[in-house]
């Protein structure tokens, strides 16, 4: 069975500072990896995903994540956060025809 | 265009009541998913439809939970004889035709169910 571990439930960070949200997964087969974001009072929306090819994937708002097969990780990073990045971030994994399995989420709070 | 919509947005039920939660997916999306999100947790898979066919219901926690999508569009998640542990946000998501696991799922705002 697949599982996802998000090691930090809450991450406070000052505006314009860098941030890393950690995600580790367990799976015995090839995986697809996703980061979803939930802004306050909004539904979940896809931030970025890794399917195959380049291990570094980027979003349009400056986030990036790197698939590391040996470490079974898919950490999310941004070099300089904005107040508007305050949200809950969920890492998820899927493979073959299995349903998405989500982590418990990391609440990112950006402090002015 | 319109996204995934869910109704009601909030539902308070007395223990033992039956509830029905509705999901309108994005037009043309073949795949439809239901998730349950308990407080402080990530979404957990309940069931999956491709058109009107329910292909996976392995996540439904008990036989009190039932989902249908009779015409391959709108879906209803029904919970019979609700219990307090059913209190959660119920999320619906849809994805495009050909929607394998790599396809992006588009989520609705959820229905927050509170069972008293």
mmCIF file of C-alpha atoms in Angstrom:
data_model
loop_
_atom_site.group_PDB
_atom_site.id
_atom_site.type_symbol
_atom_site.label_atom_id
_atom_site.label_comp_id
_atom_site.label_asym_id
_atom_site.label_seq_id
_atom_site.Cartn_x
_atom_site.Cartn_y
_atom_site.Cartn_z
ATOM 1 C CA UNK A 1 0.000 0.000 0.000
ATOM 2 C CA UNK A 2 1.088 3.523 -0.698
ATOM 3 C CA UNK A 3 1.463 6.190 1.940
ATOM 4 C CA UNK A 4 2.538 9.810 2.166
ATOM 5 C CA UNK A 5 4.251 11.489 5.110
ATOM 6 C CA UNK A 6 4.332 15.232 5.489
ATOM 7 C CA UNK A 7 6.692 15.742 8.343
ATOM 8 C CA UNK A 8 5.619 19.245 9.333
ATOM 9 C CA UNK A 9 2.021 20.030 10.207
ATOM 10 C CA UNK A 10 2.706 23.769 10.464
ATOM 11 C CA UNK A 11 5.438 25.939 8.976
ATOM 12 C CA UNK A 12 5.609 29.631 9.888
ATOM 13 C CA UNK A 13 7.951 31.714 7.744
ATOM 14 C CA UNK A 14 8.618 35.413 7.281
ATOM 15 C CA UNK A 15 7.669 37.093 4.033
ATOM 16 C CA UNK A 16 10.425 36.947 1.379
ATOM 17 C CA UNK A 17 12.190 34.101 3.195
ATOM 18 C CA UNK A 18 12.695 30.709 1.517
ATOM 19 C CA UNK A 19 10.568 27.724 2.477
ATOM 20 C CA UNK A 20 10.683 23.959 2.062
ATOM 21 C CA UNK A 21 7.693 21.721 2.742
ATOM 22 C CA UNK A 22 8.744 18.115 3.093
ATOM 23 C CA UNK A 23 7.016 15.101 1.603
ATOM 24 C CA UNK A 24 8.087 11.459 1.667
ATOM 25 C CA UNK A 25 6.186 8.604 0.134
ATOM 26 C CA UNK A 26 6.284 4.852 0.201
ATOM 27 C CA UNK A 27 5.439 2.741 -2.817
ATOM 28 C CA UNK A 28 6.785 -0.418 -4.366
ATOM 29 C CA UNK A 29 6.042 0.694 -7.918
ATOM 30 C CA UNK A 30 6.508 3.713 -10.128
ATOM 31 C CA UNK A 31 4.564 6.690 -8.905
ATOM 32 C CA UNK A 32 2.983 9.934 -9.943
ATOM 33 C CA UNK A 33 3.446 12.718 -7.401
ATOM 34 C CA UNK A 34 1.354 15.813 -6.806
ATOM 35 C CA UNK A 35 1.223 18.916 -4.650
ATOM 36 C CA UNK A 36 -2.217 20.393 -4.100
ATOM 37 C CA UNK A 37 -2.882 23.719 -2.345
ATOM 38 C CA UNK A 38 -5.934 24.841 -0.440
ATOM 39 C CA UNK A 39 -6.212 28.586 0.094
ATOM 40 C CA UNK A 40 -8.469 29.806 2.916
ATOM 41 C CA UNK A 41 -12.136 29.205 2.093
ATOM 42 C CA UNK A 42 -11.326 27.651 -1.288
ATOM 43 C CA UNK A 43 -11.217 24.136 -2.714
ATOM 44 C CA UNK A 44 -8.106 22.090 -3.365
ATOM 45 C CA UNK A 45 -6.264 22.981 -6.547
ATOM 46 C CA UNK A 46 -3.276 21.417 -8.260
ATOM 47 C CA UNK A 47 -0.009 23.261 -7.729
ATOM 48 C CA UNK A 48 2.344 20.971 -9.660
ATOM 49 C CA UNK A 49 2.873 17.328 -10.538
ATOM 50 C CA UNK A 50 5.584 14.862 -11.508
ATOM 51 C CA UNK A 51 4.638 12.181 -14.012
ATOM 52 C CA UNK A 52 7.916 11.299 -15.749
ATOM 53 C CA UNK A 53 10.951 12.898 -17.346
ATOM 54 C CA UNK A 54 12.692 15.808 -15.653
ATOM 55 C CA UNK A 55 12.731 15.317 -11.916
ATOM 56 C CA UNK A 56 12.374 19.059 -11.267
ATOM 57 C CA UNK A 57 8.877 20.436 -11.817
ATOM 58 C CA UNK A 58 7.744 24.016 -11.423
ATOM 59 C CA UNK A 59 4.507 25.911 -10.868
ATOM 60 C CA UNK A 60 3.546 29.226 -12.383
ATOM 61 C CA UNK A 61 3.777 31.037 -9.044
ATOM 62 C CA UNK A 62 7.387 30.215 -8.230
ATOM 63 C CA UNK A 63 7.111 26.893 -6.390
ATOM 64 C CA UNK A 64 9.170 23.914 -7.471
ATOM 65 C CA UNK A 65 9.496 20.303 -6.363
ATOM 66 C CA UNK A 66 12.097 17.676 -7.098
ATOM 67 C CA UNK A 67 11.384 13.974 -7.384
ATOM 68 C CA UNK A 68 14.107 12.031 -5.608
ATOM 69 C CA UNK A 69 13.622 8.328 -6.154
ATOM 70 C CA UNK A 70 16.442 7.188 -3.889
ATOM 71 C CA UNK A 71 15.145 9.305 -1.014
ATOM 72 C CA UNK A 72 11.488 8.641 -1.924
ATOM 73 C CA UNK A 73 10.866 12.342 -1.510
ATOM 74 C CA UNK A 74 9.070 15.133 -3.329
ATOM 75 C CA UNK A 75 9.824 18.247 -1.298
ATOM 76 C CA UNK A 76 8.226 21.555 -2.263
ATOM 77 C CA UNK A 77 10.341 24.715 -2.256
ATOM 78 C CA UNK A 78 10.024 28.401 -2.937
ATOM 79 C CA UNK A 79 12.966 30.817 -2.696
ATOM 80 C CA UNK A 80 10.912 33.794 -1.532
ATOM 81 C CA UNK A 81 7.383 33.511 -0.144
ATOM 82 C CA UNK A 82 4.580 36.063 -0.242
ATOM 83 C CA UNK A 83 1.717 36.667 2.148
ATOM 84 C CA UNK A 84 -0.582 35.253 -0.525
ATOM 85 C CA UNK A 85 1.161 31.857 -0.253
ATOM 86 C CA UNK A 86 -0.484 31.314 3.140
ATOM 87 C CA UNK A 87 -2.453 28.102 2.651
ATOM 88 C CA UNK A 88 -2.530 24.389 3.392
ATOM 89 C CA UNK A 89 -0.380 22.242 1.127
ATOM 90 C CA UNK A 90 -1.058 18.558 0.476
ATOM 91 C CA UNK A 91 1.330 16.079 -1.087
ATOM 92 C CA UNK A 92 -0.273 13.112 -2.882
ATOM 93 C CA UNK A 93 0.869 9.944 -4.649
ATOM 94 C CA UNK A 94 -0.726 7.609 -7.163
ATOM 95 C CA UNK A 95 0.463 4.758 -9.346
ATOM 96 C CA UNK A 96 -1.104 2.681 -12.082
ATOM 97 C CA UNK A 97 -4.799 2.622 -11.393
ATOM 98 C CA UNK A 98 -4.644 3.316 -7.688
ATOM 99 C CA UNK A 99 -6.514 6.236 -6.146
ATOM 100 C CA UNK A 100 -4.711 9.343 -4.976
ATOM 101 C CA UNK A 101 -3.299 8.978 -1.464
ATOM 102 C CA UNK A 102 -2.849 12.289 0.337
ATOM 103 C CA UNK A 103 -0.636 13.318 3.209
ATOM 104 C CA UNK A 104 -2.084 15.055 6.240
ATOM 105 C CA UNK A 105 -1.114 18.485 4.946
ATOM 106 C CA UNK A 106 1.239 21.276 5.974
ATOM 107 C CA UNK A 107 -0.153 24.643 6.966
ATOM 108 C CA UNK A 108 2.136 27.375 5.653
ATOM 109 C CA UNK A 109 1.757 30.686 7.450
ATOM 110 C CA UNK A 110 3.614 33.630 5.948
ATOM 111 C CA UNK A 111 4.297 36.405 8.439
ATOM 112 C CA UNK A 112 4.670 40.028 7.354
ATOM 113 C CA UNK B 1 -16.180 27.789 -17.354
ATOM 114 C CA UNK B 2 -17.832 26.539 -14.209
ATOM 115 C CA UNK B 3 -15.845 24.391 -11.856
ATOM 116 C CA UNK B 4 -17.002 21.485 -9.738
ATOM 117 C CA UNK B 5 -19.923 22.454 -7.549
ATOM 118 C CA UNK B 6 -21.234 20.738 -4.447
ATOM 119 C CA UNK B 7 -24.379 21.154 -2.425
ATOM 120 C CA UNK B 8 -25.212 21.762 0.258
ATOM 121 C CA UNK B 9 -22.081 23.533 1.439
ATOM 122 C CA UNK B 10 -22.981 22.831 5.067
ATOM 123 C CA UNK B 11 -25.186 20.155 6.568
ATOM 124 C CA UNK B 12 -26.086 19.526 10.179
ATOM 125 C CA UNK B 13 -27.717 16.180 10.845
ATOM 126 C CA UNK B 14 -28.955 14.459 13.954
ATOM 127 C CA UNK B 15 -27.431 11.074 14.638
ATOM 128 C CA UNK B 16 -29.421 8.441 12.794
ATOM 129 C CA UNK B 17 -30.606 10.735 9.998
ATOM 130 C CA UNK B 18 -29.940 9.994 6.348
ATOM 131 C CA UNK B 19 -28.137 12.642 4.280
ATOM 132 C CA UNK B 20 -27.548 13.124 0.553
ATOM 133 C CA UNK B 21 -24.653 15.160 -0.807
ATOM 134 C CA UNK B 22 -24.624 16.312 -4.409
ATOM 135 C CA UNK B 23 -21.740 16.861 -6.817
ATOM 136 C CA UNK B 24 -21.898 18.549 -10.219
ATOM 137 C CA UNK B 25 -18.635 17.836 -12.058
ATOM 138 C CA UNK B 26 -17.103 19.942 -14.794
ATOM 139 C CA UNK B 27 -19.014 19.384 -18.026
ATOM 140 C CA UNK B 28 -17.473 16.617 -20.093
ATOM 141 C CA UNK B 29 -15.398 15.171 -17.279
ATOM 142 C CA UNK B 30 -15.660 11.421 -17.385
ATOM 143 C CA UNK B 31 -14.069 10.583 -14.062
ATOM 144 C CA UNK B 32 -15.580 11.547 -10.718
ATOM 145 C CA UNK B 33 -14.139 10.956 -7.273
ATOM 146 C CA UNK B 34 -15.429 11.316 -3.715
ATOM 147 C CA UNK B 35 -13.140 11.926 -0.752
ATOM 148 C CA UNK B 36 -13.680 12.317 2.981
ATOM 149 C CA UNK B 37 -11.539 14.844 4.856
ATOM 150 C CA UNK B 38 -11.635 14.673 8.634
ATOM 151 C CA UNK B 39 -10.482 17.635 10.688
ATOM 152 C CA UNK B 40 -6.695 17.995 10.554
ATOM 153 C CA UNK B 41 -6.300 15.218 7.999
ATOM 154 C CA UNK B 42 -5.763 14.961 4.286
ATOM 155 C CA UNK B 43 -8.526 13.823 1.957
ATOM 156 C CA UNK B 44 -9.154 10.072 1.940
ATOM 157 C CA UNK B 45 -10.498 8.302 -1.121
ATOM 158 C CA UNK B 46 -14.017 6.947 -0.932
ATOM 159 C CA UNK B 47 -15.119 5.959 -4.425
ATOM 160 C CA UNK B 48 -14.545 6.530 -8.157
ATOM 161 C CA UNK B 49 -16.818 6.619 -11.196
ATOM 162 C CA UNK B 50 -16.025 6.517 -14.863
ATOM 163 C CA UNK B 51 -19.180 7.777 -16.538
ATOM 164 C CA UNK B 52 -21.997 5.963 -14.738
ATOM 165 C CA UNK B 53 -19.890 2.957 -13.760
ATOM 166 C CA UNK B 54 -18.626 2.804 -10.189
ATOM 167 C CA UNK B 55 -15.199 1.283 -10.758
ATOM 168 C CA UNK B 56 -13.792 1.479 -7.242
ATOM 169 C CA UNK B 57 -15.640 1.732 -3.957
ATOM 170 C CA UNK B 58 -12.910 0.338 -1.792
ATOM 171 C CA UNK B 59 -12.730 3.466 0.369
ATOM 172 C CA UNK B 60 -16.341 3.532 1.502
ATOM 173 C CA UNK B 61 -16.073 3.034 5.272
ATOM 174 C CA UNK B 62 -19.262 1.028 5.756
ATOM 175 C CA UNK B 63 -22.383 -0.165 4.007
ATOM 176 C CA UNK B 64 -24.115 2.968 5.289
ATOM 177 C CA UNK B 65 -22.285 4.859 2.544
ATOM 178 C CA UNK B 66 -23.634 4.657 -0.990
ATOM 179 C CA UNK B 67 -22.776 6.649 -4.113
ATOM 180 C CA UNK B 68 -24.393 6.820 -7.501
ATOM 181 C CA UNK B 69 -23.994 8.598 -10.820
ATOM 182 C CA UNK B 70 -26.917 7.268 -12.855
ATOM 183 C CA UNK B 71 -26.483 9.377 -15.994
ATOM 184 C CA UNK B 72 -22.734 9.778 -15.896
ATOM 185 C CA UNK B 73 -22.872 13.408 -14.813
ATOM 186 C CA UNK B 74 -24.218 14.485 -11.412
ATOM 187 C CA UNK B 75 -23.306 12.235 -8.506
ATOM 188 C CA UNK B 76 -24.887 11.774 -5.095
ATOM 189 C CA UNK B 77 -23.192 10.439 -2.001
ATOM 190 C CA UNK B 78 -25.718 9.112 0.480
ATOM 191 C CA UNK B 79 -25.006 8.321 4.099
ATOM 192 C CA UNK B 80 -27.630 6.357 5.954
ATOM 193 C CA UNK B 81 -28.131 6.410 9.725
ATOM 194 C CA UNK B 82 -25.408 9.002 10.227
ATOM 195 C CA UNK B 83 -23.004 8.628 13.134
ATOM 196 C CA UNK B 84 -20.853 11.249 14.830
ATOM 197 C CA UNK B 85 -17.726 9.788 13.255
ATOM 198 C CA UNK B 86 -19.181 10.667 9.845
ATOM 199 C CA UNK B 87 -18.598 14.362 10.609
ATOM 200 C CA UNK B 88 -16.114 15.576 8.006
ATOM 201 C CA UNK B 89 -15.788 17.557 4.809
ATOM 202 C CA UNK B 90 -16.837 15.537 1.777
ATOM 203 C CA UNK B 91 -14.973 16.499 -1.365
ATOM 204 C CA UNK B 92 -15.863 15.744 -4.931
ATOM 205 C CA UNK B 93 -13.374 15.919 -7.802
ATOM 206 C CA UNK B 94 -13.576 15.323 -11.528
ATOM 207 C CA UNK B 95 -11.030 14.805 -14.279
ATOM 208 C CA UNK B 96 -10.953 14.807 -18.047
ATOM 209 C CA UNK B 97 -11.711 11.970 -20.421
ATOM 210 C CA UNK B 98 -8.920 9.439 -20.500
ATOM 211 C CA UNK B 99 -8.524 10.370 -16.872
ATOM 212 C CA UNK B 100 -5.968 7.945 -15.532
ATOM 213 C CA UNK B 101 -4.243 8.605 -12.219
ATOM 214 C CA UNK B 102 -1.912 11.105 -13.858
ATOM 215 C CA UNK B 103 -4.749 13.393 -14.844
ATOM 216 C CA UNK B 104 -5.324 16.509 -12.782
ATOM 217 C CA UNK B 105 -8.321 16.257 -10.503
ATOM 218 C CA UNK B 106 -10.432 19.394 -10.104
ATOM 219 C CA UNK B 107 -11.981 19.690 -6.678
ATOM 220 C CA UNK B 108 -15.213 21.216 -5.526
ATOM 221 C CA UNK B 109 -15.475 23.363 -2.377
ATOM 222 C CA UNK B 110 -16.740 20.445 -0.326
ATOM 223 C CA UNK B 111 -19.746 19.783 1.891
ATOM 224 C CA UNK B 112 -19.063 20.160 5.592
ATOM 225 C CA UNK B 113 -21.170 17.589 7.459
ATOM 226 C CA UNK B 114 -21.672 17.827 11.187
ATOM 227 C CA UNK B 115 -23.513 15.004 12.911
ATOM 228 C CA UNK B 116 -24.831 15.848 16.372
#
